[in-house]
mmCIF file of C-alpha atoms in Angstrom:
data_model
loop_
_atom_site.group_PDB
_atom_site.id
_atom_site.type_symbol
_atom_site.label_atom_id
_atom_site.label_comp_id
_atom_site.label_asym_id
_atom_site.label_seq_id
_atom_site.Cartn_x
_atom_site.Cartn_y
_atom_site.Cartn_z
ATOM 1 C CA MET A 1 -80.281 203.113 73.642
ATOM 2 C CA GLY A 2 -77.134 203.558 75.656
ATOM 3 C CA HIS A 3 -73.806 204.581 74.213
ATOM 4 C CA GLU A 4 -72.056 201.791 72.352
ATOM 5 C CA ARG A 5 -68.517 201.077 73.480
ATOM 6 C CA HIS A 6 -65.776 200.122 71.086
ATOM 7 C CA LEU A 7 -62.170 199.061 71.294
ATOM 8 C CA GLU A 8 -59.906 200.163 68.444
ATOM 9 C CA PHE A 9 -56.694 198.211 67.972
ATOM 10 C CA ARG A 10 -53.747 199.819 66.220
ATOM 11 C CA CYS A 11 -50.320 198.414 65.381
ATOM 12 C CA SER A 12 -47.471 200.246 67.095
ATOM 13 C CA TYR A 13 -44.973 198.655 64.687
ATOM 14 C CA HIS A 14 -46.773 200.132 61.654
ATOM 15 C CA GLN A 15 -46.891 203.444 63.497
ATOM 16 C CA THR A 16 -43.189 203.535 64.340
ATOM 17 C CA HIS A 17 -41.594 201.008 61.956
ATOM 18 C CA LYS A 18 -39.143 200.100 64.723
ATOM 19 C CA SER A 19 -38.562 197.106 66.914
ATOM 20 C CA LEU A 20 -39.764 197.584 70.479
ATOM 21 C CA ASP A 21 -36.171 197.549 71.737
ATOM 22 C CA LYS A 22 -35.089 200.312 69.333
ATOM 23 C CA LEU A 23 -38.227 202.371 69.972
ATOM 24 C CA LEU A 24 -37.716 202.333 73.756
ATOM 25 C CA LYS A 25 -34.023 203.209 73.386
ATOM 26 C CA ASP A 26 -34.692 206.023 70.893
ATOM 27 C CA TYR A 27 -37.225 207.644 73.216
ATOM 28 C CA ASP A 28 -35.154 206.927 76.322
ATOM 29 C CA VAL A 29 -38.225 205.814 78.286
ATOM 30 C CA GLU A 30 -38.114 204.960 81.967
ATOM 31 C CA ASN A 31 -39.199 201.328 81.506
ATOM 32 C CA LYS A 32 -36.774 199.899 78.937
ATOM 33 C CA LYS A 33 -36.647 196.271 77.847
ATOM 34 C CA LEU A 34 -35.138 193.889 80.392
ATOM 35 C CA ASP A 35 -33.127 190.701 79.898
ATOM 36 C CA TYR A 36 -35.117 187.533 79.278
ATOM 37 C CA ASP A 37 -33.980 183.947 78.749
ATOM 38 C CA TYR A 38 -35.857 182.726 75.673
ATOM 39 C CA ASN A 39 -34.231 179.281 75.902
ATOM 40 C CA ILE A 40 -36.368 178.314 78.898
ATOM 41 C CA ARG A 41 -39.440 176.333 77.871
ATOM 42 C CA ARG A 42 -42.591 177.848 79.391
ATOM 43 C CA TYR A 43 -46.219 176.720 79.311
ATOM 44 C CA PRO A 44 -49.485 178.520 80.162
ATOM 45 C CA TRP A 45 -49.342 176.976 83.638
ATOM 46 C CA THR A 46 -45.659 177.805 84.244
ATOM 47 C CA VAL A 47 -45.244 180.017 87.333
ATOM 48 C CA LEU A 48 -43.219 183.068 86.268
ATOM 49 C CA THR A 49 -40.474 184.539 88.388
ATOM 50 C CA ARG A 50 -40.550 188.168 89.521
ATOM 51 C CA ASP A 51 -37.939 189.061 86.858
ATOM 52 C CA GLU A 52 -39.987 187.416 84.116
ATOM 53 C CA ILE A 53 -43.112 189.287 85.164
ATOM 54 C CA ASP A 54 -41.139 192.559 85.272
ATOM 55 C CA TYR A 55 -39.949 191.864 81.713
ATOM 56 C CA CYS A 56 -43.534 191.466 80.488
ATOM 57 C CA VAL A 57 -44.732 194.557 82.366
ATOM 58 C CA ASN A 58 -41.846 196.712 81.107
ATOM 59 C CA ASP A 59 -42.612 195.823 77.487
ATOM 60 C CA VAL A 60 -46.150 197.154 77.844
ATOM 61 C CA VAL A 61 -45.439 200.136 80.100
ATOM 62 C CA GLY A 62 -42.387 201.155 78.039
ATOM 63 C CA LEU A 63 -44.425 201.034 74.828
ATOM 64 C CA VAL A 64 -47.103 203.266 76.367
ATOM 65 C CA GLN A 65 -44.409 205.723 77.482
ATOM 66 C CA ALA A 66 -42.822 205.788 74.001
ATOM 67 C CA MET A 67 -46.141 206.237 72.202
ATOM 68 C CA TYR A 68 -47.095 209.026 74.614
ATOM 69 C CA SER A 69 -43.768 210.733 73.804
ATOM 70 C CA ARG A 70 -44.573 210.453 70.090
ATOM 71 C CA MET A 71 -47.983 212.024 70.684
ATOM 72 C CA VAL A 72 -46.446 214.927 72.610
ATOM 73 C CA GLN A 73 -43.689 215.345 70.017
ATOM 74 C CA GLY A 74 -46.210 215.573 67.162
ATOM 75 C CA ASN A 75 -48.710 217.634 69.155
ATOM 76 C CA ASP A 76 -51.193 214.789 68.629
ATOM 77 C CA ASN A 77 -53.930 213.042 70.556
ATOM 78 C CA LEU A 78 -55.423 209.575 70.081
ATOM 79 C CA TYR A 79 -57.696 210.934 67.335
ATOM 80 C CA THR A 80 -55.021 212.729 65.303
ATOM 81 C CA LEU A 81 -52.111 210.278 65.802
ATOM 82 C CA PRO A 82 -51.200 208.860 62.355
ATOM 83 C CA PHE A 83 -51.846 205.145 61.867
ATOM 84 C CA THR A 84 -48.506 204.538 60.113
ATOM 85 C CA SER A 85 -44.973 205.958 60.124
ATOM 86 C CA THR A 86 -45.523 207.581 56.710
ATOM 87 C CA GLY A 87 -48.690 209.247 58.038
ATOM 88 C CA TYR A 88 -46.551 212.006 59.591
ATOM 89 C CA VAL A 89 -44.944 213.002 56.324
ATOM 90 C CA ARG A 90 -48.191 212.635 54.381
ATOM 91 C CA ARG A 91 -49.707 215.172 56.740
ATOM 92 C CA LEU A 92 -46.803 217.579 56.168
ATOM 93 C CA ALA A 93 -46.983 217.135 52.404
ATOM 94 C CA ARG A 94 -50.774 217.469 52.300
ATOM 95 C CA ASN A 95 -50.693 220.716 54.253
ATOM 96 C CA ALA A 96 -47.891 222.121 52.082
ATOM 97 C CA MET A 97 -49.631 221.206 48.840
ATOM 98 C CA LYS A 98 -52.705 223.245 49.810
ATOM 99 C CA GLN A 99 -50.688 226.164 48.407
ATOM 100 C CA TYR A 100 -50.461 224.440 45.003
ATOM 101 C CA ASN A 101 -53.053 224.889 42.263
ATOM 102 C CA PHE A 102 -55.692 222.201 42.897
ATOM 103 C CA ASN A 103 -56.796 221.875 39.251
ATOM 104 C CA LYS A 104 -53.214 221.615 38.002
ATOM 105 C CA LEU A 105 -52.422 218.927 40.561
ATOM 106 C CA HIS A 106 -55.472 216.857 39.691
ATOM 107 C CA SER A 107 -54.861 217.222 35.961
ATOM 108 C CA MET A 108 -51.695 215.164 36.488
ATOM 109 C CA MET A 109 -53.579 212.217 37.979
ATOM 110 C CA CYS A 110 -53.285 209.158 35.748
ATOM 111 C CA ASN A 111 -56.216 207.256 34.262
ATOM 112 C CA TYR A 112 -56.732 203.551 34.917
ATOM 113 C CA THR A 113 -54.758 202.393 31.855
ATOM 114 C CA VAL A 114 -51.710 204.460 32.794
ATOM 115 C CA TYR A 115 -52.027 203.357 36.425
ATOM 116 C CA GLU A 116 -51.958 199.703 35.333
ATOM 117 C CA MET A 117 -48.831 200.337 33.260
ATOM 118 C CA LEU A 118 -47.123 202.168 36.132
ATOM 119 C CA ARG A 119 -47.852 199.211 38.419
ATOM 120 C CA GLU A 120 -46.443 196.824 35.793
ATOM 121 C CA GLU A 121 -43.267 198.912 35.554
ATOM 122 C CA PHE A 122 -42.701 199.719 39.221
ATOM 123 C CA ARG A 123 -39.755 198.057 40.940
ATOM 124 C CA GLY A 124 -37.785 198.637 44.101
ATOM 125 C CA GLY A 125 -34.075 199.166 44.632
ATOM 126 C CA ASP A 126 -31.739 197.207 42.344
ATOM 127 C CA THR A 127 -29.954 194.717 44.609
ATOM 128 C CA HIS A 128 -28.550 191.409 43.406
ATOM 129 C CA ALA A 129 -25.794 188.956 44.338
ATOM 130 C CA ASN A 130 -23.004 188.672 41.752
ATOM 131 C CA ARG A 131 -23.269 185.059 40.541
ATOM 132 C CA TYR A 132 -19.507 184.764 40.116
ATOM 133 C CA PHE A 133 -18.860 185.521 43.800
ATOM 134 C CA THR A 134 -21.896 184.031 45.557
ATOM 135 C CA GLY A 135 -20.895 181.984 48.597
ATOM 136 C CA LYS A 136 -17.304 183.234 48.525
ATOM 137 C CA ILE A 137 -15.561 185.415 51.089
ATOM 138 C CA ILE A 138 -14.078 188.436 49.311
ATOM 139 C CA GLU A 139 -11.195 190.299 50.898
ATOM 140 C CA ARG A 140 -10.454 194.049 50.769
ATOM 141 C CA VAL A 141 -14.011 195.069 49.820
ATOM 142 C CA HIS A 142 -14.767 198.789 49.496
ATOM 143 C CA SER A 143 -18.019 200.716 49.274
ATOM 144 C CA PHE A 144 -19.241 204.299 49.141
ATOM 145 C CA ASP A 145 -22.421 206.091 50.085
ATOM 146 C CA ARG A 146 -24.140 209.164 48.657
ATOM 147 C CA ALA A 147 -24.798 211.571 51.508
ATOM 148 C CA SER A 148 -28.419 212.758 51.620
ATOM 149 C CA SER A 149 -29.230 211.123 48.297
ATOM 150 C CA TYR A 150 -33.028 211.243 48.764
ATOM 151 C CA PRO A 151 -33.347 214.986 49.376
ATOM 152 C CA ASP A 152 -30.809 215.607 46.607
ATOM 153 C CA VAL A 153 -32.943 213.761 44.049
ATOM 154 C CA MET A 154 -36.180 215.381 45.252
ATOM 155 C CA LEU A 155 -34.744 218.894 45.023
ATOM 156 C CA ASN A 156 -32.527 218.583 41.952
ATOM 157 C CA GLY A 157 -34.049 215.750 39.937
ATOM 158 C CA GLN A 158 -36.686 215.874 37.205
ATOM 159 C CA PHE A 159 -40.060 214.141 37.525
ATOM 160 C CA PRO A 160 -43.135 213.749 35.270
ATOM 161 C CA MET A 161 -45.003 217.029 35.861
ATOM 162 C CA SER A 162 -47.845 216.808 33.352
ATOM 163 C CA PRO A 163 -50.495 214.183 32.560
ATOM 164 C CA PHE A 164 -49.309 211.073 30.689
ATOM 165 C CA ARG A 165 -50.838 211.230 27.202
ATOM 166 C CA LEU A 166 -51.000 208.462 24.602
ATOM 167 C CA ASN A 167 -48.495 209.130 21.793
ATOM 168 C CA PRO A 168 -49.571 206.927 18.850
ATOM 169 C CA ASP A 169 -46.892 208.377 16.539
ATOM 170 C CA CYS A 170 -44.087 206.871 18.618
ATOM 171 C CA THR A 171 -43.401 203.408 17.189
ATOM 172 C CA THR A 172 -39.600 203.118 16.831
ATOM 173 C CA LEU A 173 -36.441 203.499 18.903
ATOM 174 C CA ASN A 174 -35.645 206.664 16.949
ATOM 175 C CA ASP A 175 -38.962 208.092 18.111
ATOM 176 C CA LEU A 176 -38.060 207.251 21.711
ATOM 177 C CA GLU A 177 -34.678 208.942 21.324
ATOM 178 C CA ARG A 178 -36.354 212.062 19.899
ATOM 179 C CA LEU A 179 -38.776 212.240 22.843
ATOM 180 C CA HIS A 180 -35.855 211.868 25.244
ATOM 181 C CA ARG A 181 -34.035 214.787 23.605
ATOM 182 C CA TYR A 182 -37.163 216.914 23.988
ATOM 183 C CA GLY A 183 -37.221 216.254 27.741
ATOM 184 C CA GLN A 184 -40.210 213.908 27.772
ATOM 185 C CA ALA A 185 -40.830 211.198 30.354
ATOM 186 C CA VAL A 186 -41.862 208.033 28.491
ATOM 187 C CA LEU A 187 -43.876 205.006 29.631
ATOM 188 C CA PHE A 188 -44.328 202.121 27.184
ATOM 189 C CA ARG A 189 -44.561 198.362 26.645
ATOM 190 C CA ALA A 190 -41.769 196.550 24.838
ATOM 191 C CA THR A 191 -41.127 193.067 23.419
ATOM 192 C CA PHE A 192 -37.493 192.090 22.843
ATOM 193 C CA ILE A 193 -36.469 189.303 20.446
ATOM 194 C CA ASN A 194 -33.248 187.355 21.157
ATOM 195 C CA ILE A 195 -32.073 189.614 23.965
ATOM 196 C CA GLU A 196 -28.868 188.868 25.870
ATOM 197 C CA GLN A 197 -26.265 190.536 28.088
ATOM 198 C CA LYS A 198 -23.538 192.518 26.337
ATOM 199 C CA ASP A 199 -20.975 191.458 28.938
ATOM 200 C CA VAL A 200 -21.406 187.900 30.272
ATOM 201 C CA TYR A 201 -19.170 188.786 33.221
ATOM 202 C CA TYR A 202 -21.412 191.605 34.450
ATOM 203 C CA GLY A 203 -22.883 190.347 37.719
ATOM 204 C CA CYS A 204 -26.047 192.445 38.161
ATOM 205 C CA PRO A 205 -28.413 191.928 35.184
ATOM 206 C CA TYR A 206 -31.288 194.413 35.236
ATOM 207 C CA LEU A 207 -34.225 192.623 33.635
ATOM 208 C CA SER A 208 -36.402 190.697 36.069
ATOM 209 C CA ARG A 209 -38.323 187.476 35.488
ATOM 210 C CA ASP A 210 -40.976 188.740 37.926
ATOM 211 C CA LYS A 211 -41.629 191.873 35.853
ATOM 212 C CA GLY A 212 -41.502 190.095 32.488
ATOM 213 C CA ARG A 213 -44.305 188.635 30.377
ATOM 214 C CA ASN A 214 -44.401 186.078 27.533
ATOM 215 C CA ILE A 215 -40.851 184.960 28.337
ATOM 216 C CA GLU A 216 -39.486 182.263 26.025
ATOM 217 C CA ASN A 217 -36.422 180.067 26.683
ATOM 218 C CA PRO A 218 -34.816 182.317 29.290
ATOM 219 C CA ILE A 219 -31.498 181.775 31.011
ATOM 220 C CA ILE A 220 -32.082 183.065 34.537
ATOM 221 C CA ASP A 221 -29.717 184.134 37.301
ATOM 222 C CA ASN A 222 -31.659 184.087 40.568
ATOM 223 C CA GLY A 223 -34.672 185.851 39.098
ATOM 224 C CA ARG A 224 -32.772 188.025 36.592
ATOM 225 C CA ILE A 225 -32.694 187.551 32.819
ATOM 226 C CA LEU A 226 -29.308 186.765 31.245
ATOM 227 C CA SER A 227 -30.852 186.005 27.863
ATOM 228 C CA ALA A 228 -34.184 185.036 26.307
ATOM 229 C CA ASP A 229 -35.625 184.271 22.883
ATOM 230 C CA LYS A 230 -38.504 186.609 23.738
ATOM 231 C CA TYR A 231 -39.171 188.957 26.648
ATOM 232 C CA SER A 232 -41.994 191.484 27.122
ATOM 233 C CA CYS A 233 -42.241 194.109 29.853
ATOM 234 C CA THR A 234 -43.338 197.645 30.684
ATOM 235 C CA LEU A 235 -40.624 200.309 30.899
ATOM 236 C CA THR A 236 -39.894 203.980 31.423
ATOM 237 C CA ASP A 237 -37.190 205.957 29.628
ATOM 238 C CA VAL A 238 -35.033 205.504 32.754
ATOM 239 C CA ASP A 239 -35.327 201.698 32.550
ATOM 240 C CA PHE A 240 -34.668 201.711 28.813
ATOM 241 C CA ASN A 241 -31.420 203.686 29.172
ATOM 242 C CA ILE A 242 -30.145 201.093 31.661
ATOM 243 C CA ILE A 243 -31.235 198.154 29.475
ATOM 244 C CA SER A 244 -29.585 199.715 26.401
ATOM 245 C CA ASN A 245 -26.276 199.833 28.262
ATOM 246 C CA GLU A 246 -26.509 196.247 29.515
ATOM 247 C CA TYR A 247 -28.177 194.235 26.734
ATOM 248 C CA VAL A 248 -28.223 193.680 22.980
ATOM 249 C CA TRP A 249 -31.163 192.283 21.005
ATOM 250 C CA GLU A 250 -32.115 191.259 17.503
ATOM 251 C CA ASP A 251 -35.357 193.216 17.392
ATOM 252 C CA VAL A 252 -37.713 195.153 19.667
ATOM 253 C CA GLU A 253 -41.363 196.117 19.271
ATOM 254 C CA ILE A 254 -42.755 199.030 21.285
ATOM 255 C CA SER A 255 -46.405 199.873 21.900
ATOM 256 C CA ASP A 256 -48.763 201.798 24.188
ATOM 257 C CA VAL A 257 -46.395 204.765 24.402
ATOM 258 C CA TYR A 258 -47.402 207.477 26.884
ATOM 259 C CA THR A 259 -45.446 210.684 27.425
ATOM 260 C CA ALA A 260 -45.348 213.440 30.035
ATOM 261 C CA ARG A 261 -43.268 216.562 30.486
ATOM 262 C CA TYR A 262 -40.303 216.469 32.866
ATOM 263 C CA GLY A 263 -40.018 219.229 35.463
ATOM 264 C CA ARG A 264 -39.189 220.048 39.068
ATOM 265 C CA LEU A 265 -41.433 218.812 41.848
ATOM 266 C CA PRO A 266 -43.993 221.386 43.099
ATOM 267 C CA GLU A 267 -42.271 224.177 45.019
ATOM 268 C CA PRO A 268 -44.336 223.731 48.245
ATOM 269 C CA LEU A 269 -43.260 220.081 48.377
ATOM 270 C CA ARG A 270 -39.631 221.017 47.711
ATOM 271 C CA GLN A 271 -39.814 223.495 50.588
ATOM 272 C CA VAL A 272 -40.879 220.659 52.913
ATOM 273 C CA VAL A 273 -37.765 218.763 51.803
ATOM 274 C CA ARG A 274 -35.549 221.790 52.490
ATOM 275 C CA ASP A 275 -37.078 222.325 55.948
ATOM 276 C CA LEU A 276 -36.648 218.673 56.926
ATOM 277 C CA PHE A 277 -33.089 218.615 55.570
ATOM 278 C CA ILE A 278 -32.150 221.759 57.526
ATOM 279 C CA ASN A 279 -33.692 220.230 60.671
ATOM 280 C CA LYS A 280 -31.846 216.979 60.178
ATOM 281 C CA THR A 281 -28.421 218.525 59.607
ATOM 282 C CA SER A 282 -28.711 221.179 62.318
ATOM 283 C CA LEU A 283 -30.026 218.747 64.956
ATOM 284 C CA LYS A 284 -27.418 216.012 64.457
ATOM 285 C CA GLY A 285 -25.457 215.668 67.697
ATOM 286 C CA VAL A 286 -27.601 218.376 69.337
ATOM 287 C CA ASP A 287 -31.050 216.852 69.845
ATOM 288 C CA GLU A 288 -30.998 213.170 68.938
ATOM 289 C CA LYS A 289 -34.766 212.677 69.282
ATOM 290 C CA GLU A 290 -35.616 215.512 66.908
ATOM 291 C CA TYR A 291 -32.752 214.528 64.562
ATOM 292 C CA MET A 292 -34.058 210.964 64.429
ATOM 293 C CA LEU A 293 -37.593 212.177 63.661
ATOM 294 C CA SER A 294 -36.402 214.517 60.890
ATOM 295 C CA LYS A 295 -34.379 211.717 59.312
ATOM 296 C CA GLU A 296 -37.401 209.388 59.420
ATOM 297 C CA LEU A 297 -39.583 212.048 57.820
ATOM 298 C CA ILE A 298 -37.216 212.923 54.985
ATOM 299 C CA ASN A 299 -36.754 209.248 54.032
ATOM 300 C CA SER A 300 -40.520 208.655 54.257
ATOM 301 C CA LEU A 301 -41.111 211.662 52.007
ATOM 302 C CA TYR A 302 -39.058 210.032 49.252
ATOM 303 C CA GLY A 303 -40.946 206.768 49.663
ATOM 304 C CA MET A 304 -44.287 208.538 49.570
#
């Protein structure tokens, strides 16, 4: 039999997580995107002008140039080039963690029950429109930003650094408070009875309809719970601290309590964060390509 031939298709957007226009500008390729009038109606039989053909050619040639630059930059070839943008940082982290004790690392892996609970609890960033100001134009608005918040949290924050173990003795809020004082990360299921916001004028309620179960008679603000006769969900100690500040309730039942020990992230992983942070800060305004790559990597590391 002769050699079989295959074509392998990969998505450049998943690999870069950038629009084609931004990718070509960031890598300053020779064949950048050209102007194109999208308002003109074209059909398969429409004869394209020279400029239109050049536009189509530049998109393809420019992409090849940018992807080649990424291969050179990462010392990659077509076999080693990561499939996704987070593949770069996964490779860095994987190599760094070879220094870490393999058995200790794998002892922290969760079982299926804990994994299910973690998936139930997981949520993204807390963004929500204030219902009292939706659709209005607000003057003199201010905001602030935490510089390098991701590396700060990864280097200075505490994370679960032991296996989650079932804690059948924890059945009350006092038990939860005791575990918190002892520096334990807690994962549990909770059912609130007659829960409602403390402050009806607070515009960013935390509890989500999407993450709730067995919800009875809720009052909902664009997917968030203002009040409910009954509301069940899965929480961590971090969630519970936020909910305690925002809501009051008549009663709460807790179950399936799992605990782990808080600690720093593994030192080899923290060193990767330091290296990327030093690269990012020292390259800003000096080498924009390398600065941009370091910034991508450090944000991807947090996401990973």
